[in-house]
Short mmCIF file of C-alpha atoms in Angstrom, two decimals:
data_model
loop_
_atom_site.label_atom_id
_atom_site.label_comp_id
_atom_site.label_asym_id
_atom_site.label_seq_id
_atom_site.Cartn_x
_atom_site.Cartn_y
_atom_site.Cartn_z
CA UNK A 1 23.28 3.46 -78.35
CA UNK A 2 23.39 0.30 -79.40
CA UNK A 3 25.55 -1.52 -77.18
CA UNK A 4 24.44 -5.64 -79.35
CA UNK A 5 23.22 -5.47 -82.14
CA UNK A 6 22.47 -9.92 -84.06
CA UNK A 7 21.39 -9.38 -87.45
CA UNK A 8 19.68 -11.83 -89.14
CA UNK A 9 21.28 -14.48 -86.79
CA UNK A 10 20.29 -18.36 -88.23
CA UNK A 11 21.63 -21.40 -85.20
CA UNK A 12 20.87 -24.81 -86.42
CA UNK A 13 22.41 -27.53 -83.28
CA UNK A 14 22.74 -30.50 -86.58
CA UNK A 15 19.86 -30.05 -88.46
CA UNK A 16 17.80 -28.56 -86.31
CA UNK A 17 16.75 -25.00 -86.69
CA UNK A 18 17.67 -23.61 -82.83
CA UNK A 19 16.79 -19.33 -84.31
CA UNK A 20 15.68 -18.30 -87.17
CA UNK A 21 16.18 -14.85 -88.45
CA UNK A 22 16.87 -13.08 -85.38
CA UNK A 23 17.74 -9.45 -85.94
CA UNK A 24 17.59 -6.95 -82.26
CA UNK A 25 19.43 -4.29 -81.49
CA UNK A 26 20.13 -4.64 -77.29
CA UNK A 27 20.56 -0.74 -75.72
CA UNK A 28 23.57 -0.01 -73.95
CA UNK A 29 23.25 -0.27 -69.96
CA UNK A 30 19.40 -0.96 -69.84
CA UNK A 31 17.83 -4.15 -68.30
CA UNK A 32 16.57 -6.69 -71.60
CA UNK A 33 14.65 -9.76 -70.83
CA UNK A 34 14.80 -12.33 -72.71
CA UNK A 35 10.68 -14.12 -72.61
CA UNK A 36 9.16 -17.47 -74.51
CA UNK A 37 8.57 -20.51 -73.25
CA UNK A 38 11.10 -23.53 -72.97
CA UNK A 39 12.87 -24.36 -76.07
CA UNK A 40 12.11 -20.57 -77.91
CA UNK A 41 15.10 -19.86 -78.23
CA UNK A 42 16.04 -17.21 -75.94
CA UNK A 43 18.76 -19.96 -74.20
CA UNK A 44 20.56 -20.02 -77.36
CA UNK A 45 20.29 -17.01 -77.97
CA UNK A 46 21.59 -15.34 -74.53
CA UNK A 47 24.62 -18.06 -75.80
CA UNK A 48 25.51 -16.64 -78.85
CA UNK A 49 26.24 -13.28 -77.02
CA UNK A 50 29.20 -14.28 -75.92
CA UNK A 51 30.43 -17.70 -78.84
CA UNK A 52 28.64 -19.93 -75.59
CA UNK A 53 27.11 -22.40 -78.25
CA UNK A 54 30.70 -22.25 -79.44
CA UNK A 55 32.08 -25.83 -77.20
CA UNK A 56 29.02 -26.81 -77.85
CA UNK A 57 29.72 -29.90 -81.52
CA UNK A 58 27.49 -29.25 -84.58
CA UNK A 59 26.81 -25.85 -84.16
CA UNK A 60 26.37 -24.12 -87.18
CA UNK A 61 25.39 -20.14 -87.26
CA UNK A 62 24.58 -17.58 -90.56
CA UNK A 63 24.58 -13.93 -89.91
CA UNK A 64 26.56 -11.65 -87.98
CA UNK A 65 26.30 -10.46 -83.43
CA UNK A 66 27.98 -6.65 -83.24
CA UNK A 67 29.40 -5.38 -79.75
CA UNK A 68 30.32 -2.66 -80.61
CA UNK A 69 29.25 -2.13 -83.92
CA UNK A 70 32.42 -5.35 -83.72
CA UNK A 71 31.27 -9.20 -84.99
CA UNK A 72 32.10 -10.99 -82.67
CA UNK A 73 32.35 -13.60 -84.90
CA UNK A 74 34.71 -12.75 -86.83
CA UNK A 75 37.84 -14.95 -87.55
CA UNK A 76 40.22 -12.48 -85.56
CA UNK A 77 38.30 -11.71 -82.26
CA UNK A 78 39.60 -13.35 -79.11
CA UNK A 79 37.05 -14.94 -77.92
CA UNK A 80 38.28 -15.04 -74.38
CA UNK A 81 38.63 -11.41 -73.94
CA UNK A 82 35.03 -11.51 -75.31
CA UNK A 83 33.70 -13.73 -72.41
CA UNK A 84 36.25 -10.92 -70.55
CA UNK A 85 33.47 -8.28 -72.55
CA UNK A 86 30.58 -9.90 -72.09
CA UNK A 87 30.34 -11.96 -68.24
CA UNK A 88 27.63 -14.92 -67.84
CA UNK A 89 25.45 -15.82 -64.58
CA UNK A 90 23.97 -19.57 -64.36
CA UNK A 91 20.64 -20.54 -63.75
CA UNK A 92 22.51 -22.08 -60.45
CA UNK A 93 24.91 -20.32 -58.52
CA UNK A 94 28.19 -22.61 -59.36
CA UNK A 95 31.27 -20.91 -56.87
CA UNK A 96 33.89 -22.26 -57.00
CA UNK A 97 34.92 -25.17 -54.02
CA UNK A 98 36.63 -22.16 -52.32
CA UNK A 99 37.01 -19.22 -50.45
CA UNK A 100 34.82 -15.98 -51.91
CA UNK A 101 38.34 -13.96 -51.34
CA UNK A 102 39.08 -16.85 -54.64
CA UNK A 103 36.89 -17.09 -56.47
CA UNK A 104 36.55 -13.40 -56.46
CA UNK A 105 40.22 -13.29 -57.64
CA UNK A 106 39.71 -15.95 -59.71
CA UNK A 107 39.35 -13.68 -62.57
CA UNK A 108 41.49 -11.14 -62.85
CA UNK A 109 44.23 -13.51 -61.53
CA UNK A 110 43.97 -15.95 -64.29
CA UNK A 111 43.84 -12.78 -66.84
CA UNK A 112 46.71 -11.07 -64.50
CA UNK A 113 44.62 -7.62 -64.13
CA UNK A 114 45.59 -7.20 -60.18
CA UNK A 115 48.02 -8.71 -57.97
CA UNK A 116 48.72 -8.59 -53.87
CA UNK A 117 46.80 -4.64 -53.00
CA UNK A 118 45.50 -4.22 -56.29
CA UNK A 119 43.58 -7.28 -55.87
CA UNK A 120 42.20 -7.27 -52.21
CA UNK A 121 41.04 -4.11 -53.97
CA UNK A 122 38.88 -5.17 -56.85
CA UNK A 123 37.73 -8.56 -55.14
CA UNK A 124 36.73 -5.76 -52.16
CA UNK A 125 34.42 -3.78 -55.27
CA UNK A 126 32.98 -6.45 -56.76
CA UNK A 127 31.61 -8.02 -53.63
CA UNK A 128 30.41 -4.49 -53.18
CA UNK A 129 28.78 -3.91 -57.02
CA UNK A 130 26.95 -7.20 -55.93
CA UNK A 131 25.91 -6.51 -52.48
CA UNK A 132 27.37 -8.54 -50.42
CA UNK A 133 30.37 -7.24 -49.06
CA UNK A 134 28.43 -6.40 -46.08
CA UNK A 135 27.15 -10.18 -45.08
CA UNK A 136 30.69 -11.64 -45.87
CA UNK A 137 33.15 -8.57 -45.38
CA UNK A 138 34.40 -10.32 -41.99
CA UNK A 139 35.58 -13.24 -43.27
CA UNK A 140 36.45 -13.43 -46.71
CA UNK A 141 38.66 -16.64 -46.34
CA UNK A 142 34.96 -18.38 -45.52
CA UNK A 143 34.95 -21.39 -48.45
CA UNK A 144 31.58 -19.94 -51.36
CA UNK A 145 29.69 -23.30 -50.22
CA UNK A 146 28.70 -22.50 -47.65
CA UNK A 147 26.91 -18.29 -48.45
CA UNK A 148 22.48 -19.66 -48.99
CA UNK A 149 21.73 -20.10 -52.00
CA UNK A 150 21.23 -16.51 -52.80
CA UNK A 151 24.42 -14.90 -51.38
CA UNK A 152 27.01 -18.25 -53.53
CA UNK A 153 24.39 -15.83 -57.05
CA UNK A 154 25.21 -12.55 -55.43
CA UNK A 155 29.21 -14.46 -55.71
CA UNK A 156 29.36 -15.46 -58.83
CA UNK A 157 28.20 -11.35 -60.56
CA UNK A 158 30.80 -10.58 -58.80
CA UNK A 159 33.37 -13.17 -60.37
CA UNK A 160 31.20 -11.83 -63.54
CA UNK A 161 31.71 -8.10 -61.58
CA UNK A 162 35.72 -8.25 -61.49
CA UNK A 163 36.72 -9.16 -64.60
CA UNK A 164 35.47 -5.40 -65.51
CA UNK A 165 32.77 -6.66 -67.56
CA UNK A 166 30.26 -4.46 -70.88
CA UNK A 167 27.18 -6.55 -70.47
CA UNK A 168 25.56 -9.32 -68.30
CA UNK A 169 24.01 -12.06 -69.99
CA UNK A 170 21.79 -13.78 -66.83
CA UNK A 171 19.59 -17.19 -68.00
CA UNK A 172 17.61 -17.51 -64.82
CA UNK A 173 18.85 -16.58 -62.86
CA UNK A 174 16.33 -16.46 -59.93
CA UNK A 175 14.94 -19.83 -60.62
CA UNK A 176 17.00 -21.62 -57.54
CA UNK A 177 16.24 -18.61 -55.59
CA UNK A 178 14.03 -18.65 -52.92
CA UNK A 179 11.25 -15.12 -53.38
CA UNK A 180 13.58 -12.67 -51.27
CA UNK A 181 16.40 -13.84 -52.84
CA UNK A 182 14.73 -13.05 -56.00
CA UNK A 183 13.86 -9.36 -54.83
CA UNK A 184 17.93 -8.70 -53.67
CA UNK A 185 19.12 -9.74 -57.42
CA UNK A 186 16.16 -7.08 -58.54
CA UNK A 187 17.37 -4.81 -57.29
CA UNK A 188 20.92 -5.29 -57.24
CA UNK A 189 20.36 -5.55 -61.36
CA UNK A 190 18.88 -2.82 -61.20
CA UNK A 191 21.62 -1.34 -59.83
CA UNK A 192 23.93 -2.60 -61.76
CA UNK A 193 21.94 -1.20 -64.18
CA UNK A 194 23.52 1.85 -66.00
CA UNK A 195 26.76 1.14 -65.15
CA UNK A 196 26.15 -2.96 -67.76
CA UNK A 197 24.36 -3.64 -70.52
CA UNK A 198 22.19 -6.50 -68.54
CA UNK A 199 19.89 -9.31 -70.67
CA UNK A 200 18.30 -12.02 -69.36
CA UNK A 201 15.88 -14.67 -69.26
CA UNK A 202 13.69 -15.53 -67.34
CA UNK A 203 10.52 -17.94 -67.21
CA UNK A 204 9.09 -16.01 -64.73
CA UNK A 205 7.10 -13.17 -66.53
CA UNK A 206 6.93 -11.05 -63.62
CA UNK A 207 10.14 -10.66 -63.10
CA UNK A 208 11.02 -9.88 -66.54
CA UNK A 209 7.97 -7.12 -66.65
CA UNK A 210 9.41 -5.97 -62.93
CA UNK A 211 13.37 -5.17 -63.76
CA UNK A 212 13.64 -4.99 -67.29
CA UNK A 213 13.70 -1.48 -69.72
CA UNK A 214 13.21 -4.11 -72.85
CA UNK A 215 11.11 -6.99 -73.63
CA UNK A 216 11.71 -9.97 -76.83
CA UNK A 217 10.02 -12.49 -77.10
CA UNK A 218 11.00 -16.15 -78.90
CA UNK A 219 8.65 -18.30 -80.08
CA UNK A 220 10.01 -21.28 -82.23
CA UNK A 221 13.42 -19.56 -82.93
CA UNK A 222 11.81 -16.86 -84.28
CA UNK A 223 11.58 -12.71 -81.44
CA UNK A 224 8.03 -12.22 -82.06
CA UNK A 225 8.17 -8.74 -80.54
CA UNK A 226 10.39 -6.33 -78.95
CA UNK A 227 9.50 -3.73 -77.52
CA UNK A 228 9.69 -1.58 -74.13
CA UNK A 229 9.10 -3.37 -71.02
CA UNK A 230 6.48 -1.53 -70.08
CA UNK A 231 4.50 -1.88 -73.09
CA UNK A 232 4.88 -4.90 -74.16
CA UNK A 233 2.86 -6.00 -70.40
CA UNK A 234 0.14 -3.01 -71.79
CA UNK A 235 -0.26 -3.90 -75.07
CA UNK A 236 2.06 -5.61 -77.23
CA UNK A 237 1.76 -5.96 -81.10
CA UNK A 238 0.91 -9.32 -81.91
CA UNK A 239 -1.75 -11.61 -80.94
CA UNK A 240 1.71 -14.06 -80.10
CA UNK A 241 2.88 -12.53 -77.86
CA UNK A 242 -0.33 -11.44 -75.90
CA UNK A 243 -1.34 -15.45 -74.81
CA UNK A 244 2.07 -15.76 -73.46
CA UNK A 245 2.21 -12.80 -71.39
CA UNK A 246 -1.91 -13.58 -70.76
CA UNK A 247 -0.72 -16.40 -70.13
CA UNK A 248 -3.14 -18.12 -71.58
CA UNK A 249 -0.66 -20.66 -73.38
CA UNK A 250 2.96 -22.12 -72.41
CA UNK B 1 -1.79 -23.44 -81.97
CA UNK B 2 -2.95 -22.30 -77.52
CA UNK B 3 -4.34 -24.32 -75.76
CA UNK B 4 -6.63 -23.06 -72.89
CA UNK B 5 -4.92 -22.35 -69.67
CA UNK B 6 -6.24 -19.96 -67.36
CA UNK B 7 -9.60 -20.58 -67.15
CA UNK B 8 -10.04 -19.55 -63.36
CA UNK B 9 -9.27 -16.89 -64.50
CA UNK B 10 -11.42 -16.55 -67.28
CA UNK B 11 -14.95 -17.42 -65.13
CA UNK B 12 -13.23 -14.67 -62.26
CA UNK B 13 -12.92 -11.90 -65.36
CA UNK B 14 -17.21 -13.03 -67.02
CA UNK B 15 -18.16 -12.63 -63.20
CA UNK B 16 -15.90 -9.15 -63.21
CA UNK B 17 -17.90 -8.13 -66.63
CA UNK B 18 -21.54 -9.90 -65.42
CA UNK B 19 -21.07 -8.04 -61.81
CA UNK B 20 -20.45 -4.41 -64.05
CA UNK B 21 -23.77 -5.45 -66.57
CA UNK B 22 -25.48 -5.78 -63.40
CA UNK B 23 -24.73 -2.28 -62.01
CA UNK B 24 -25.56 -1.08 -65.46
CA UNK B 25 -29.08 -2.11 -66.11
CA UNK B 26 -29.92 -0.86 -61.97
CA UNK B 27 -28.63 2.72 -63.25
CA UNK B 28 -30.41 2.44 -65.97
CA UNK B 29 -33.75 1.56 -64.18
CA UNK B 30 -33.23 4.09 -61.66
CA UNK B 31 -32.74 7.07 -64.43
CA UNK B 32 -36.03 5.73 -65.47
CA UNK B 33 -37.39 5.55 -62.67
CA UNK B 34 -36.33 9.14 -61.78
CA UNK B 35 -38.16 10.52 -63.90
CA UNK B 36 -41.43 8.80 -64.89
CA UNK B 37 -41.61 9.27 -61.00
CA UNK B 38 -40.70 13.12 -61.97
CA UNK B 39 -43.56 13.32 -64.62
CA UNK B 40 -45.68 11.33 -62.48
CA UNK B 41 -45.26 13.98 -59.23
CA UNK B 42 -44.68 10.73 -56.91
CA UNK B 43 -42.60 11.39 -54.46
CA UNK B 44 -42.63 8.41 -52.59
CA UNK B 45 -41.04 7.01 -55.81
CA UNK B 46 -38.92 9.02 -56.23
CA UNK B 47 -37.80 8.51 -52.61
CA UNK B 48 -37.48 4.63 -53.44
CA UNK B 49 -35.10 5.34 -56.55
CA UNK B 50 -33.44 7.70 -53.83
CA UNK B 51 -32.81 5.18 -51.25
CA UNK B 52 -32.03 2.71 -53.23
CA UNK B 53 -28.89 4.79 -54.93
CA UNK B 54 -27.13 3.09 -51.70
CA UNK B 55 -27.63 -0.10 -53.36
CA UNK B 56 -26.25 1.33 -56.90
CA UNK B 57 -22.31 2.11 -54.11
CA UNK B 58 -21.70 -0.98 -52.53
CA UNK B 59 -22.40 -2.68 -56.67
CA UNK B 60 -19.33 -0.17 -57.01
CA UNK B 61 -17.28 -0.59 -53.63
CA UNK B 62 -18.16 -4.72 -54.70
CA UNK B 63 -16.66 -4.00 -58.41
CA UNK B 64 -13.17 -2.04 -57.15
CA UNK B 65 -12.61 -4.91 -54.56
CA UNK B 66 -12.89 -7.07 -57.00
CA UNK B 67 -10.50 -6.12 -59.04
CA UNK B 68 -8.17 -5.09 -56.48
CA UNK B 69 -8.37 -9.19 -55.94
CA UNK B 70 -7.93 -9.22 -59.36
CA UNK B 71 -4.81 -7.59 -59.70
CA UNK B 72 -3.02 -8.01 -56.68
CA UNK B 73 -3.83 -12.01 -57.42
CA UNK B 74 -3.46 -12.51 -61.13
CA UNK B 75 -1.19 -10.76 -62.63
CA UNK B 76 -2.98 -9.44 -65.33
CA UNK B 77 -1.24 -7.96 -67.75
CA UNK B 78 -1.85 -6.59 -71.21
CA UNK B 79 -5.85 -7.00 -72.92
CA UNK B 80 -6.84 -9.21 -69.27
CA UNK B 81 -4.82 -5.46 -67.29
CA UNK B 82 -6.63 -3.36 -69.48
CA UNK B 83 -9.88 -4.90 -69.21
CA UNK B 84 -9.66 -5.14 -64.61
CA UNK B 85 -8.68 -1.18 -66.11
CA UNK B 86 -12.30 -0.25 -67.79
CA UNK B 87 -14.52 -2.37 -65.30
CA UNK B 88 -12.86 0.22 -62.23
CA UNK B 89 -13.70 2.83 -64.24
CA UNK B 90 -16.51 1.73 -66.11
CA UNK B 91 -18.59 0.81 -62.34
CA UNK B 92 -17.22 4.77 -61.55
CA UNK B 93 -18.84 6.56 -64.16
CA UNK B 94 -21.92 3.97 -63.52
CA UNK B 95 -21.71 5.33 -60.07
CA UNK B 96 -21.84 8.45 -60.86
CA UNK B 97 -25.10 8.45 -62.39
CA UNK B 98 -26.45 6.42 -60.07
CA UNK B 99 -26.25 10.01 -57.38
CA UNK B 100 -27.41 11.74 -61.12
CA UNK B 101 -30.23 9.59 -61.00
CA UNK B 102 -30.79 10.64 -57.61
CA UNK B 103 -29.87 14.05 -58.22
CA UNK B 104 -33.20 13.69 -59.82
CA UNK B 105 -35.46 12.30 -58.20
CA UNK B 106 -34.84 15.46 -55.12
CA UNK B 107 -35.55 17.45 -57.36
CA UNK B 108 -38.94 15.71 -58.17
CA UNK B 109 -39.38 15.43 -53.87
CA UNK B 110 -39.23 20.15 -54.90
CA UNK B 111 -41.41 20.12 -57.42
CA UNK B 112 -44.29 17.23 -56.95
CA UNK B 113 -46.46 19.48 -54.79
CA UNK B 114 -47.60 21.59 -57.34
CA UNK B 115 -48.34 20.82 -61.47
CA UNK B 116 -45.81 20.97 -63.79
CA UNK B 117 -45.21 24.40 -65.33
CA UNK B 118 -44.69 23.04 -68.90
CA UNK B 119 -46.32 19.67 -70.03
CA UNK B 120 -42.30 17.24 -69.59
CA UNK B 121 -41.72 16.05 -73.85
CA UNK B 122 -37.95 16.68 -74.19
CA UNK B 123 -36.91 15.32 -70.57
CA UNK B 124 -38.18 11.70 -71.03
CA UNK B 125 -37.53 12.18 -74.78
CA UNK B 126 -33.31 12.43 -73.01
CA UNK B 127 -33.98 9.65 -71.23
CA UNK B 128 -34.49 7.65 -72.56
CA UNK B 129 -31.43 8.46 -75.25
CA UNK B 130 -29.69 8.18 -72.48
CA UNK B 131 -30.90 4.65 -71.54
CA UNK B 132 -30.24 3.16 -74.92
CA UNK B 133 -26.78 4.52 -74.53
CA UNK B 134 -26.17 3.19 -71.06
CA UNK B 135 -27.33 -0.21 -72.89
CA UNK B 136 -25.56 -0.13 -75.90
CA UNK B 137 -22.15 1.74 -74.78
CA UNK B 138 -22.51 -2.03 -71.92
CA UNK B 139 -23.42 -3.70 -74.88
CA UNK B 140 -19.96 -2.39 -76.82
CA UNK B 141 -18.04 -3.16 -73.79
CA UNK B 142 -18.72 -6.73 -73.56
CA UNK B 143 -18.34 -7.80 -77.16
CA UNK B 144 -15.97 -5.83 -77.52
CA UNK B 145 -16.92 -3.45 -79.90
CA UNK B 146 -15.44 -0.28 -80.68
CA UNK B 147 -16.79 0.85 -83.70
CA UNK B 148 -20.35 0.01 -81.62
CA UNK B 149 -18.02 1.71 -78.90
CA UNK B 150 -17.93 5.20 -81.69
CA UNK B 151 -21.60 5.35 -82.32
CA UNK B 152 -22.72 5.56 -79.26
CA UNK B 153 -20.43 7.74 -77.50
CA UNK B 154 -21.40 10.49 -81.14
CA UNK B 155 -24.68 10.56 -79.66
CA UNK B 156 -24.18 12.85 -76.77
CA UNK B 157 -24.90 14.95 -79.86
CA UNK B 158 -28.34 14.53 -79.83
CA UNK B 159 -29.00 14.57 -75.87
CA UNK B 160 -26.24 17.82 -76.32
CA UNK B 161 -29.32 19.09 -79.06
CA UNK B 162 -32.33 18.35 -76.50
CA UNK B 163 -30.50 19.81 -73.29
CA UNK B 164 -30.21 23.03 -75.33
CA UNK B 165 -33.48 23.28 -76.66
CA UNK B 166 -35.50 22.48 -73.22
CA UNK B 167 -33.08 25.94 -71.92
CA UNK B 168 -34.54 28.11 -74.52
CA UNK B 169 -37.95 27.11 -74.30
CA UNK B 170 -37.18 27.64 -69.67
CA UNK B 171 -35.80 30.90 -70.43
CA UNK B 172 -39.24 32.37 -72.44
CA UNK B 173 -41.01 30.56 -69.70
CA UNK B 174 -39.06 32.41 -67.35
CA UNK B 175 -39.24 35.66 -68.86
CA UNK B 176 -42.74 35.75 -69.09
CA UNK B 177 -43.17 34.65 -65.95
CA UNK B 178 -40.86 35.73 -63.25
CA UNK B 179 -42.66 33.36 -60.66
CA UNK B 180 -42.41 30.24 -61.83
CA UNK B 181 -38.17 30.73 -62.60
CA UNK B 182 -37.37 28.36 -59.05
CA UNK B 183 -39.62 25.89 -60.70
CA UNK B 184 -37.90 25.89 -64.51
CA UNK B 185 -34.63 26.48 -62.74
CA UNK B 186 -35.38 23.15 -60.81
CA UNK B 187 -36.15 21.32 -64.16
CA UNK B 188 -32.88 23.11 -66.13
CA UNK B 189 -31.78 21.03 -63.14
CA UNK B 190 -32.94 17.87 -64.12
CA UNK B 191 -31.64 18.61 -67.66
CA UNK B 192 -28.75 19.10 -66.81
CA UNK B 193 -28.19 15.03 -64.90
CA UNK B 194 -29.36 14.33 -67.56
CA UNK B 195 -26.79 15.89 -70.31
CA UNK B 196 -24.29 14.67 -67.72
CA UNK B 197 -25.23 11.17 -67.50
CA UNK B 198 -24.96 10.92 -71.89
CA UNK B 199 -21.30 12.80 -70.95
CA UNK B 200 -20.63 10.03 -68.14
CA UNK B 201 -21.54 7.48 -71.48
CA UNK B 202 -18.70 8.74 -73.65
CA UNK B 203 -16.66 8.50 -71.47
CA UNK B 204 -18.06 4.72 -70.60
CA UNK B 205 -16.92 3.87 -74.66
CA UNK B 206 -12.85 5.78 -74.20
CA UNK B 207 -13.09 3.23 -71.68
CA UNK B 208 -14.08 0.15 -74.07
CA UNK B 209 -12.00 1.24 -77.33
CA UNK B 210 -9.14 1.70 -74.17
CA UNK B 211 -9.75 -1.72 -73.83
CA UNK B 212 -9.69 -3.28 -77.84
CA UNK B 213 -6.85 -1.04 -79.05
CA UNK B 214 -4.75 -0.01 -76.16
CA UNK B 215 -5.30 3.60 -77.62
CA UNK B 216 -7.31 6.12 -75.07
CA UNK B 217 -8.94 8.85 -77.23
CA UNK B 218 -11.31 11.20 -75.54
CA UNK B 219 -14.38 12.39 -77.74
CA UNK B 220 -15.43 15.56 -77.54
CA UNK B 221 -18.22 15.95 -74.11
#
């Protein structure tokens, strides 16, 4: 099942073209990794999927992005609801300077999804979903900033889960983490797959190879190759992809 | 476009390739020596071939070790990964060919005490074709040439034909003179070893094609 479809997507920052005619179908409840050298357009593409690029002045977008077949750039799109359905986890863990509980409860409160006992339930479910519950359940009033970097990143994932998204976008979610914390996030991604559609941008090719089902390779704003991960890393179709995944450039 | 990165890794891949070639050279020589020793009924020479198999086994394990280290430390992907997997397979095939050469040498130690029951013509011919096939298959490996690999694999038919010829000929000898059945059988085993060597060369050719194209294809053995 296709969850997200980009159709001849072009993105310009002023006179600079960041994405060139990108067409891709992202499979529901699978992990799709986007790889490529810095400046290749992979993060730009990721941010098109929940219209985070709208906030950048001078940005111009052509083509379509469909979520469940609906164009998210159509005028009637409710962008707040879009960003609830398509959550984003950033490169650096960015918890609010509040308690663990309030961080996770933030989204449901703002959106009016739950309160009181129901909200407690949402917080617990989200923390369990992010594989953090057992480590923090003794004291949810602790400041989130007291957690380790790896725990903070899982808290940010819990914060996304709390608003019951369908898609989780991750922009280099492990680049600020040590190897063990990285592997925990990767395990978590494998657990979340099956419930959520996950799209991850990563500079770490081994990470893409380890966790993802599909891999897209971007270069100079173009999607050069998109295929099953096992194929991309064992017998890519394009010479450029081969050179990149074997570390010959980038 | 692509600036060359990973030059150290590339050096190591080349070193791996050189070891595979070295193993191929040793094995091809062992086959030649084994058949020469048989022709000359030279037991000492045959025993040197048998003893030499130890070095072949060691080289094969060195190659496997080298491959494991590269996989563990370099995270090879795509063509690099296929080249390393190919090296492991080729080394295994070559090592087994070394066993066939040693097998011929063992039969030589049994056959050497009496004159040959017939002049050896097709056996040295098979050995020569085997050696050519080994050398050419390794050339296809180094030059990453799937067409050459296919041509080499097709020569397996020549070997099968010669083996068949030896078999029929020896059968006639045995029918005519049952007292030589044991020695004729040993000679037939020599032919069988040489026939198996060519089959293993075709396996190498399959690996070369996989390494270059990513496609697995099987030749008829």
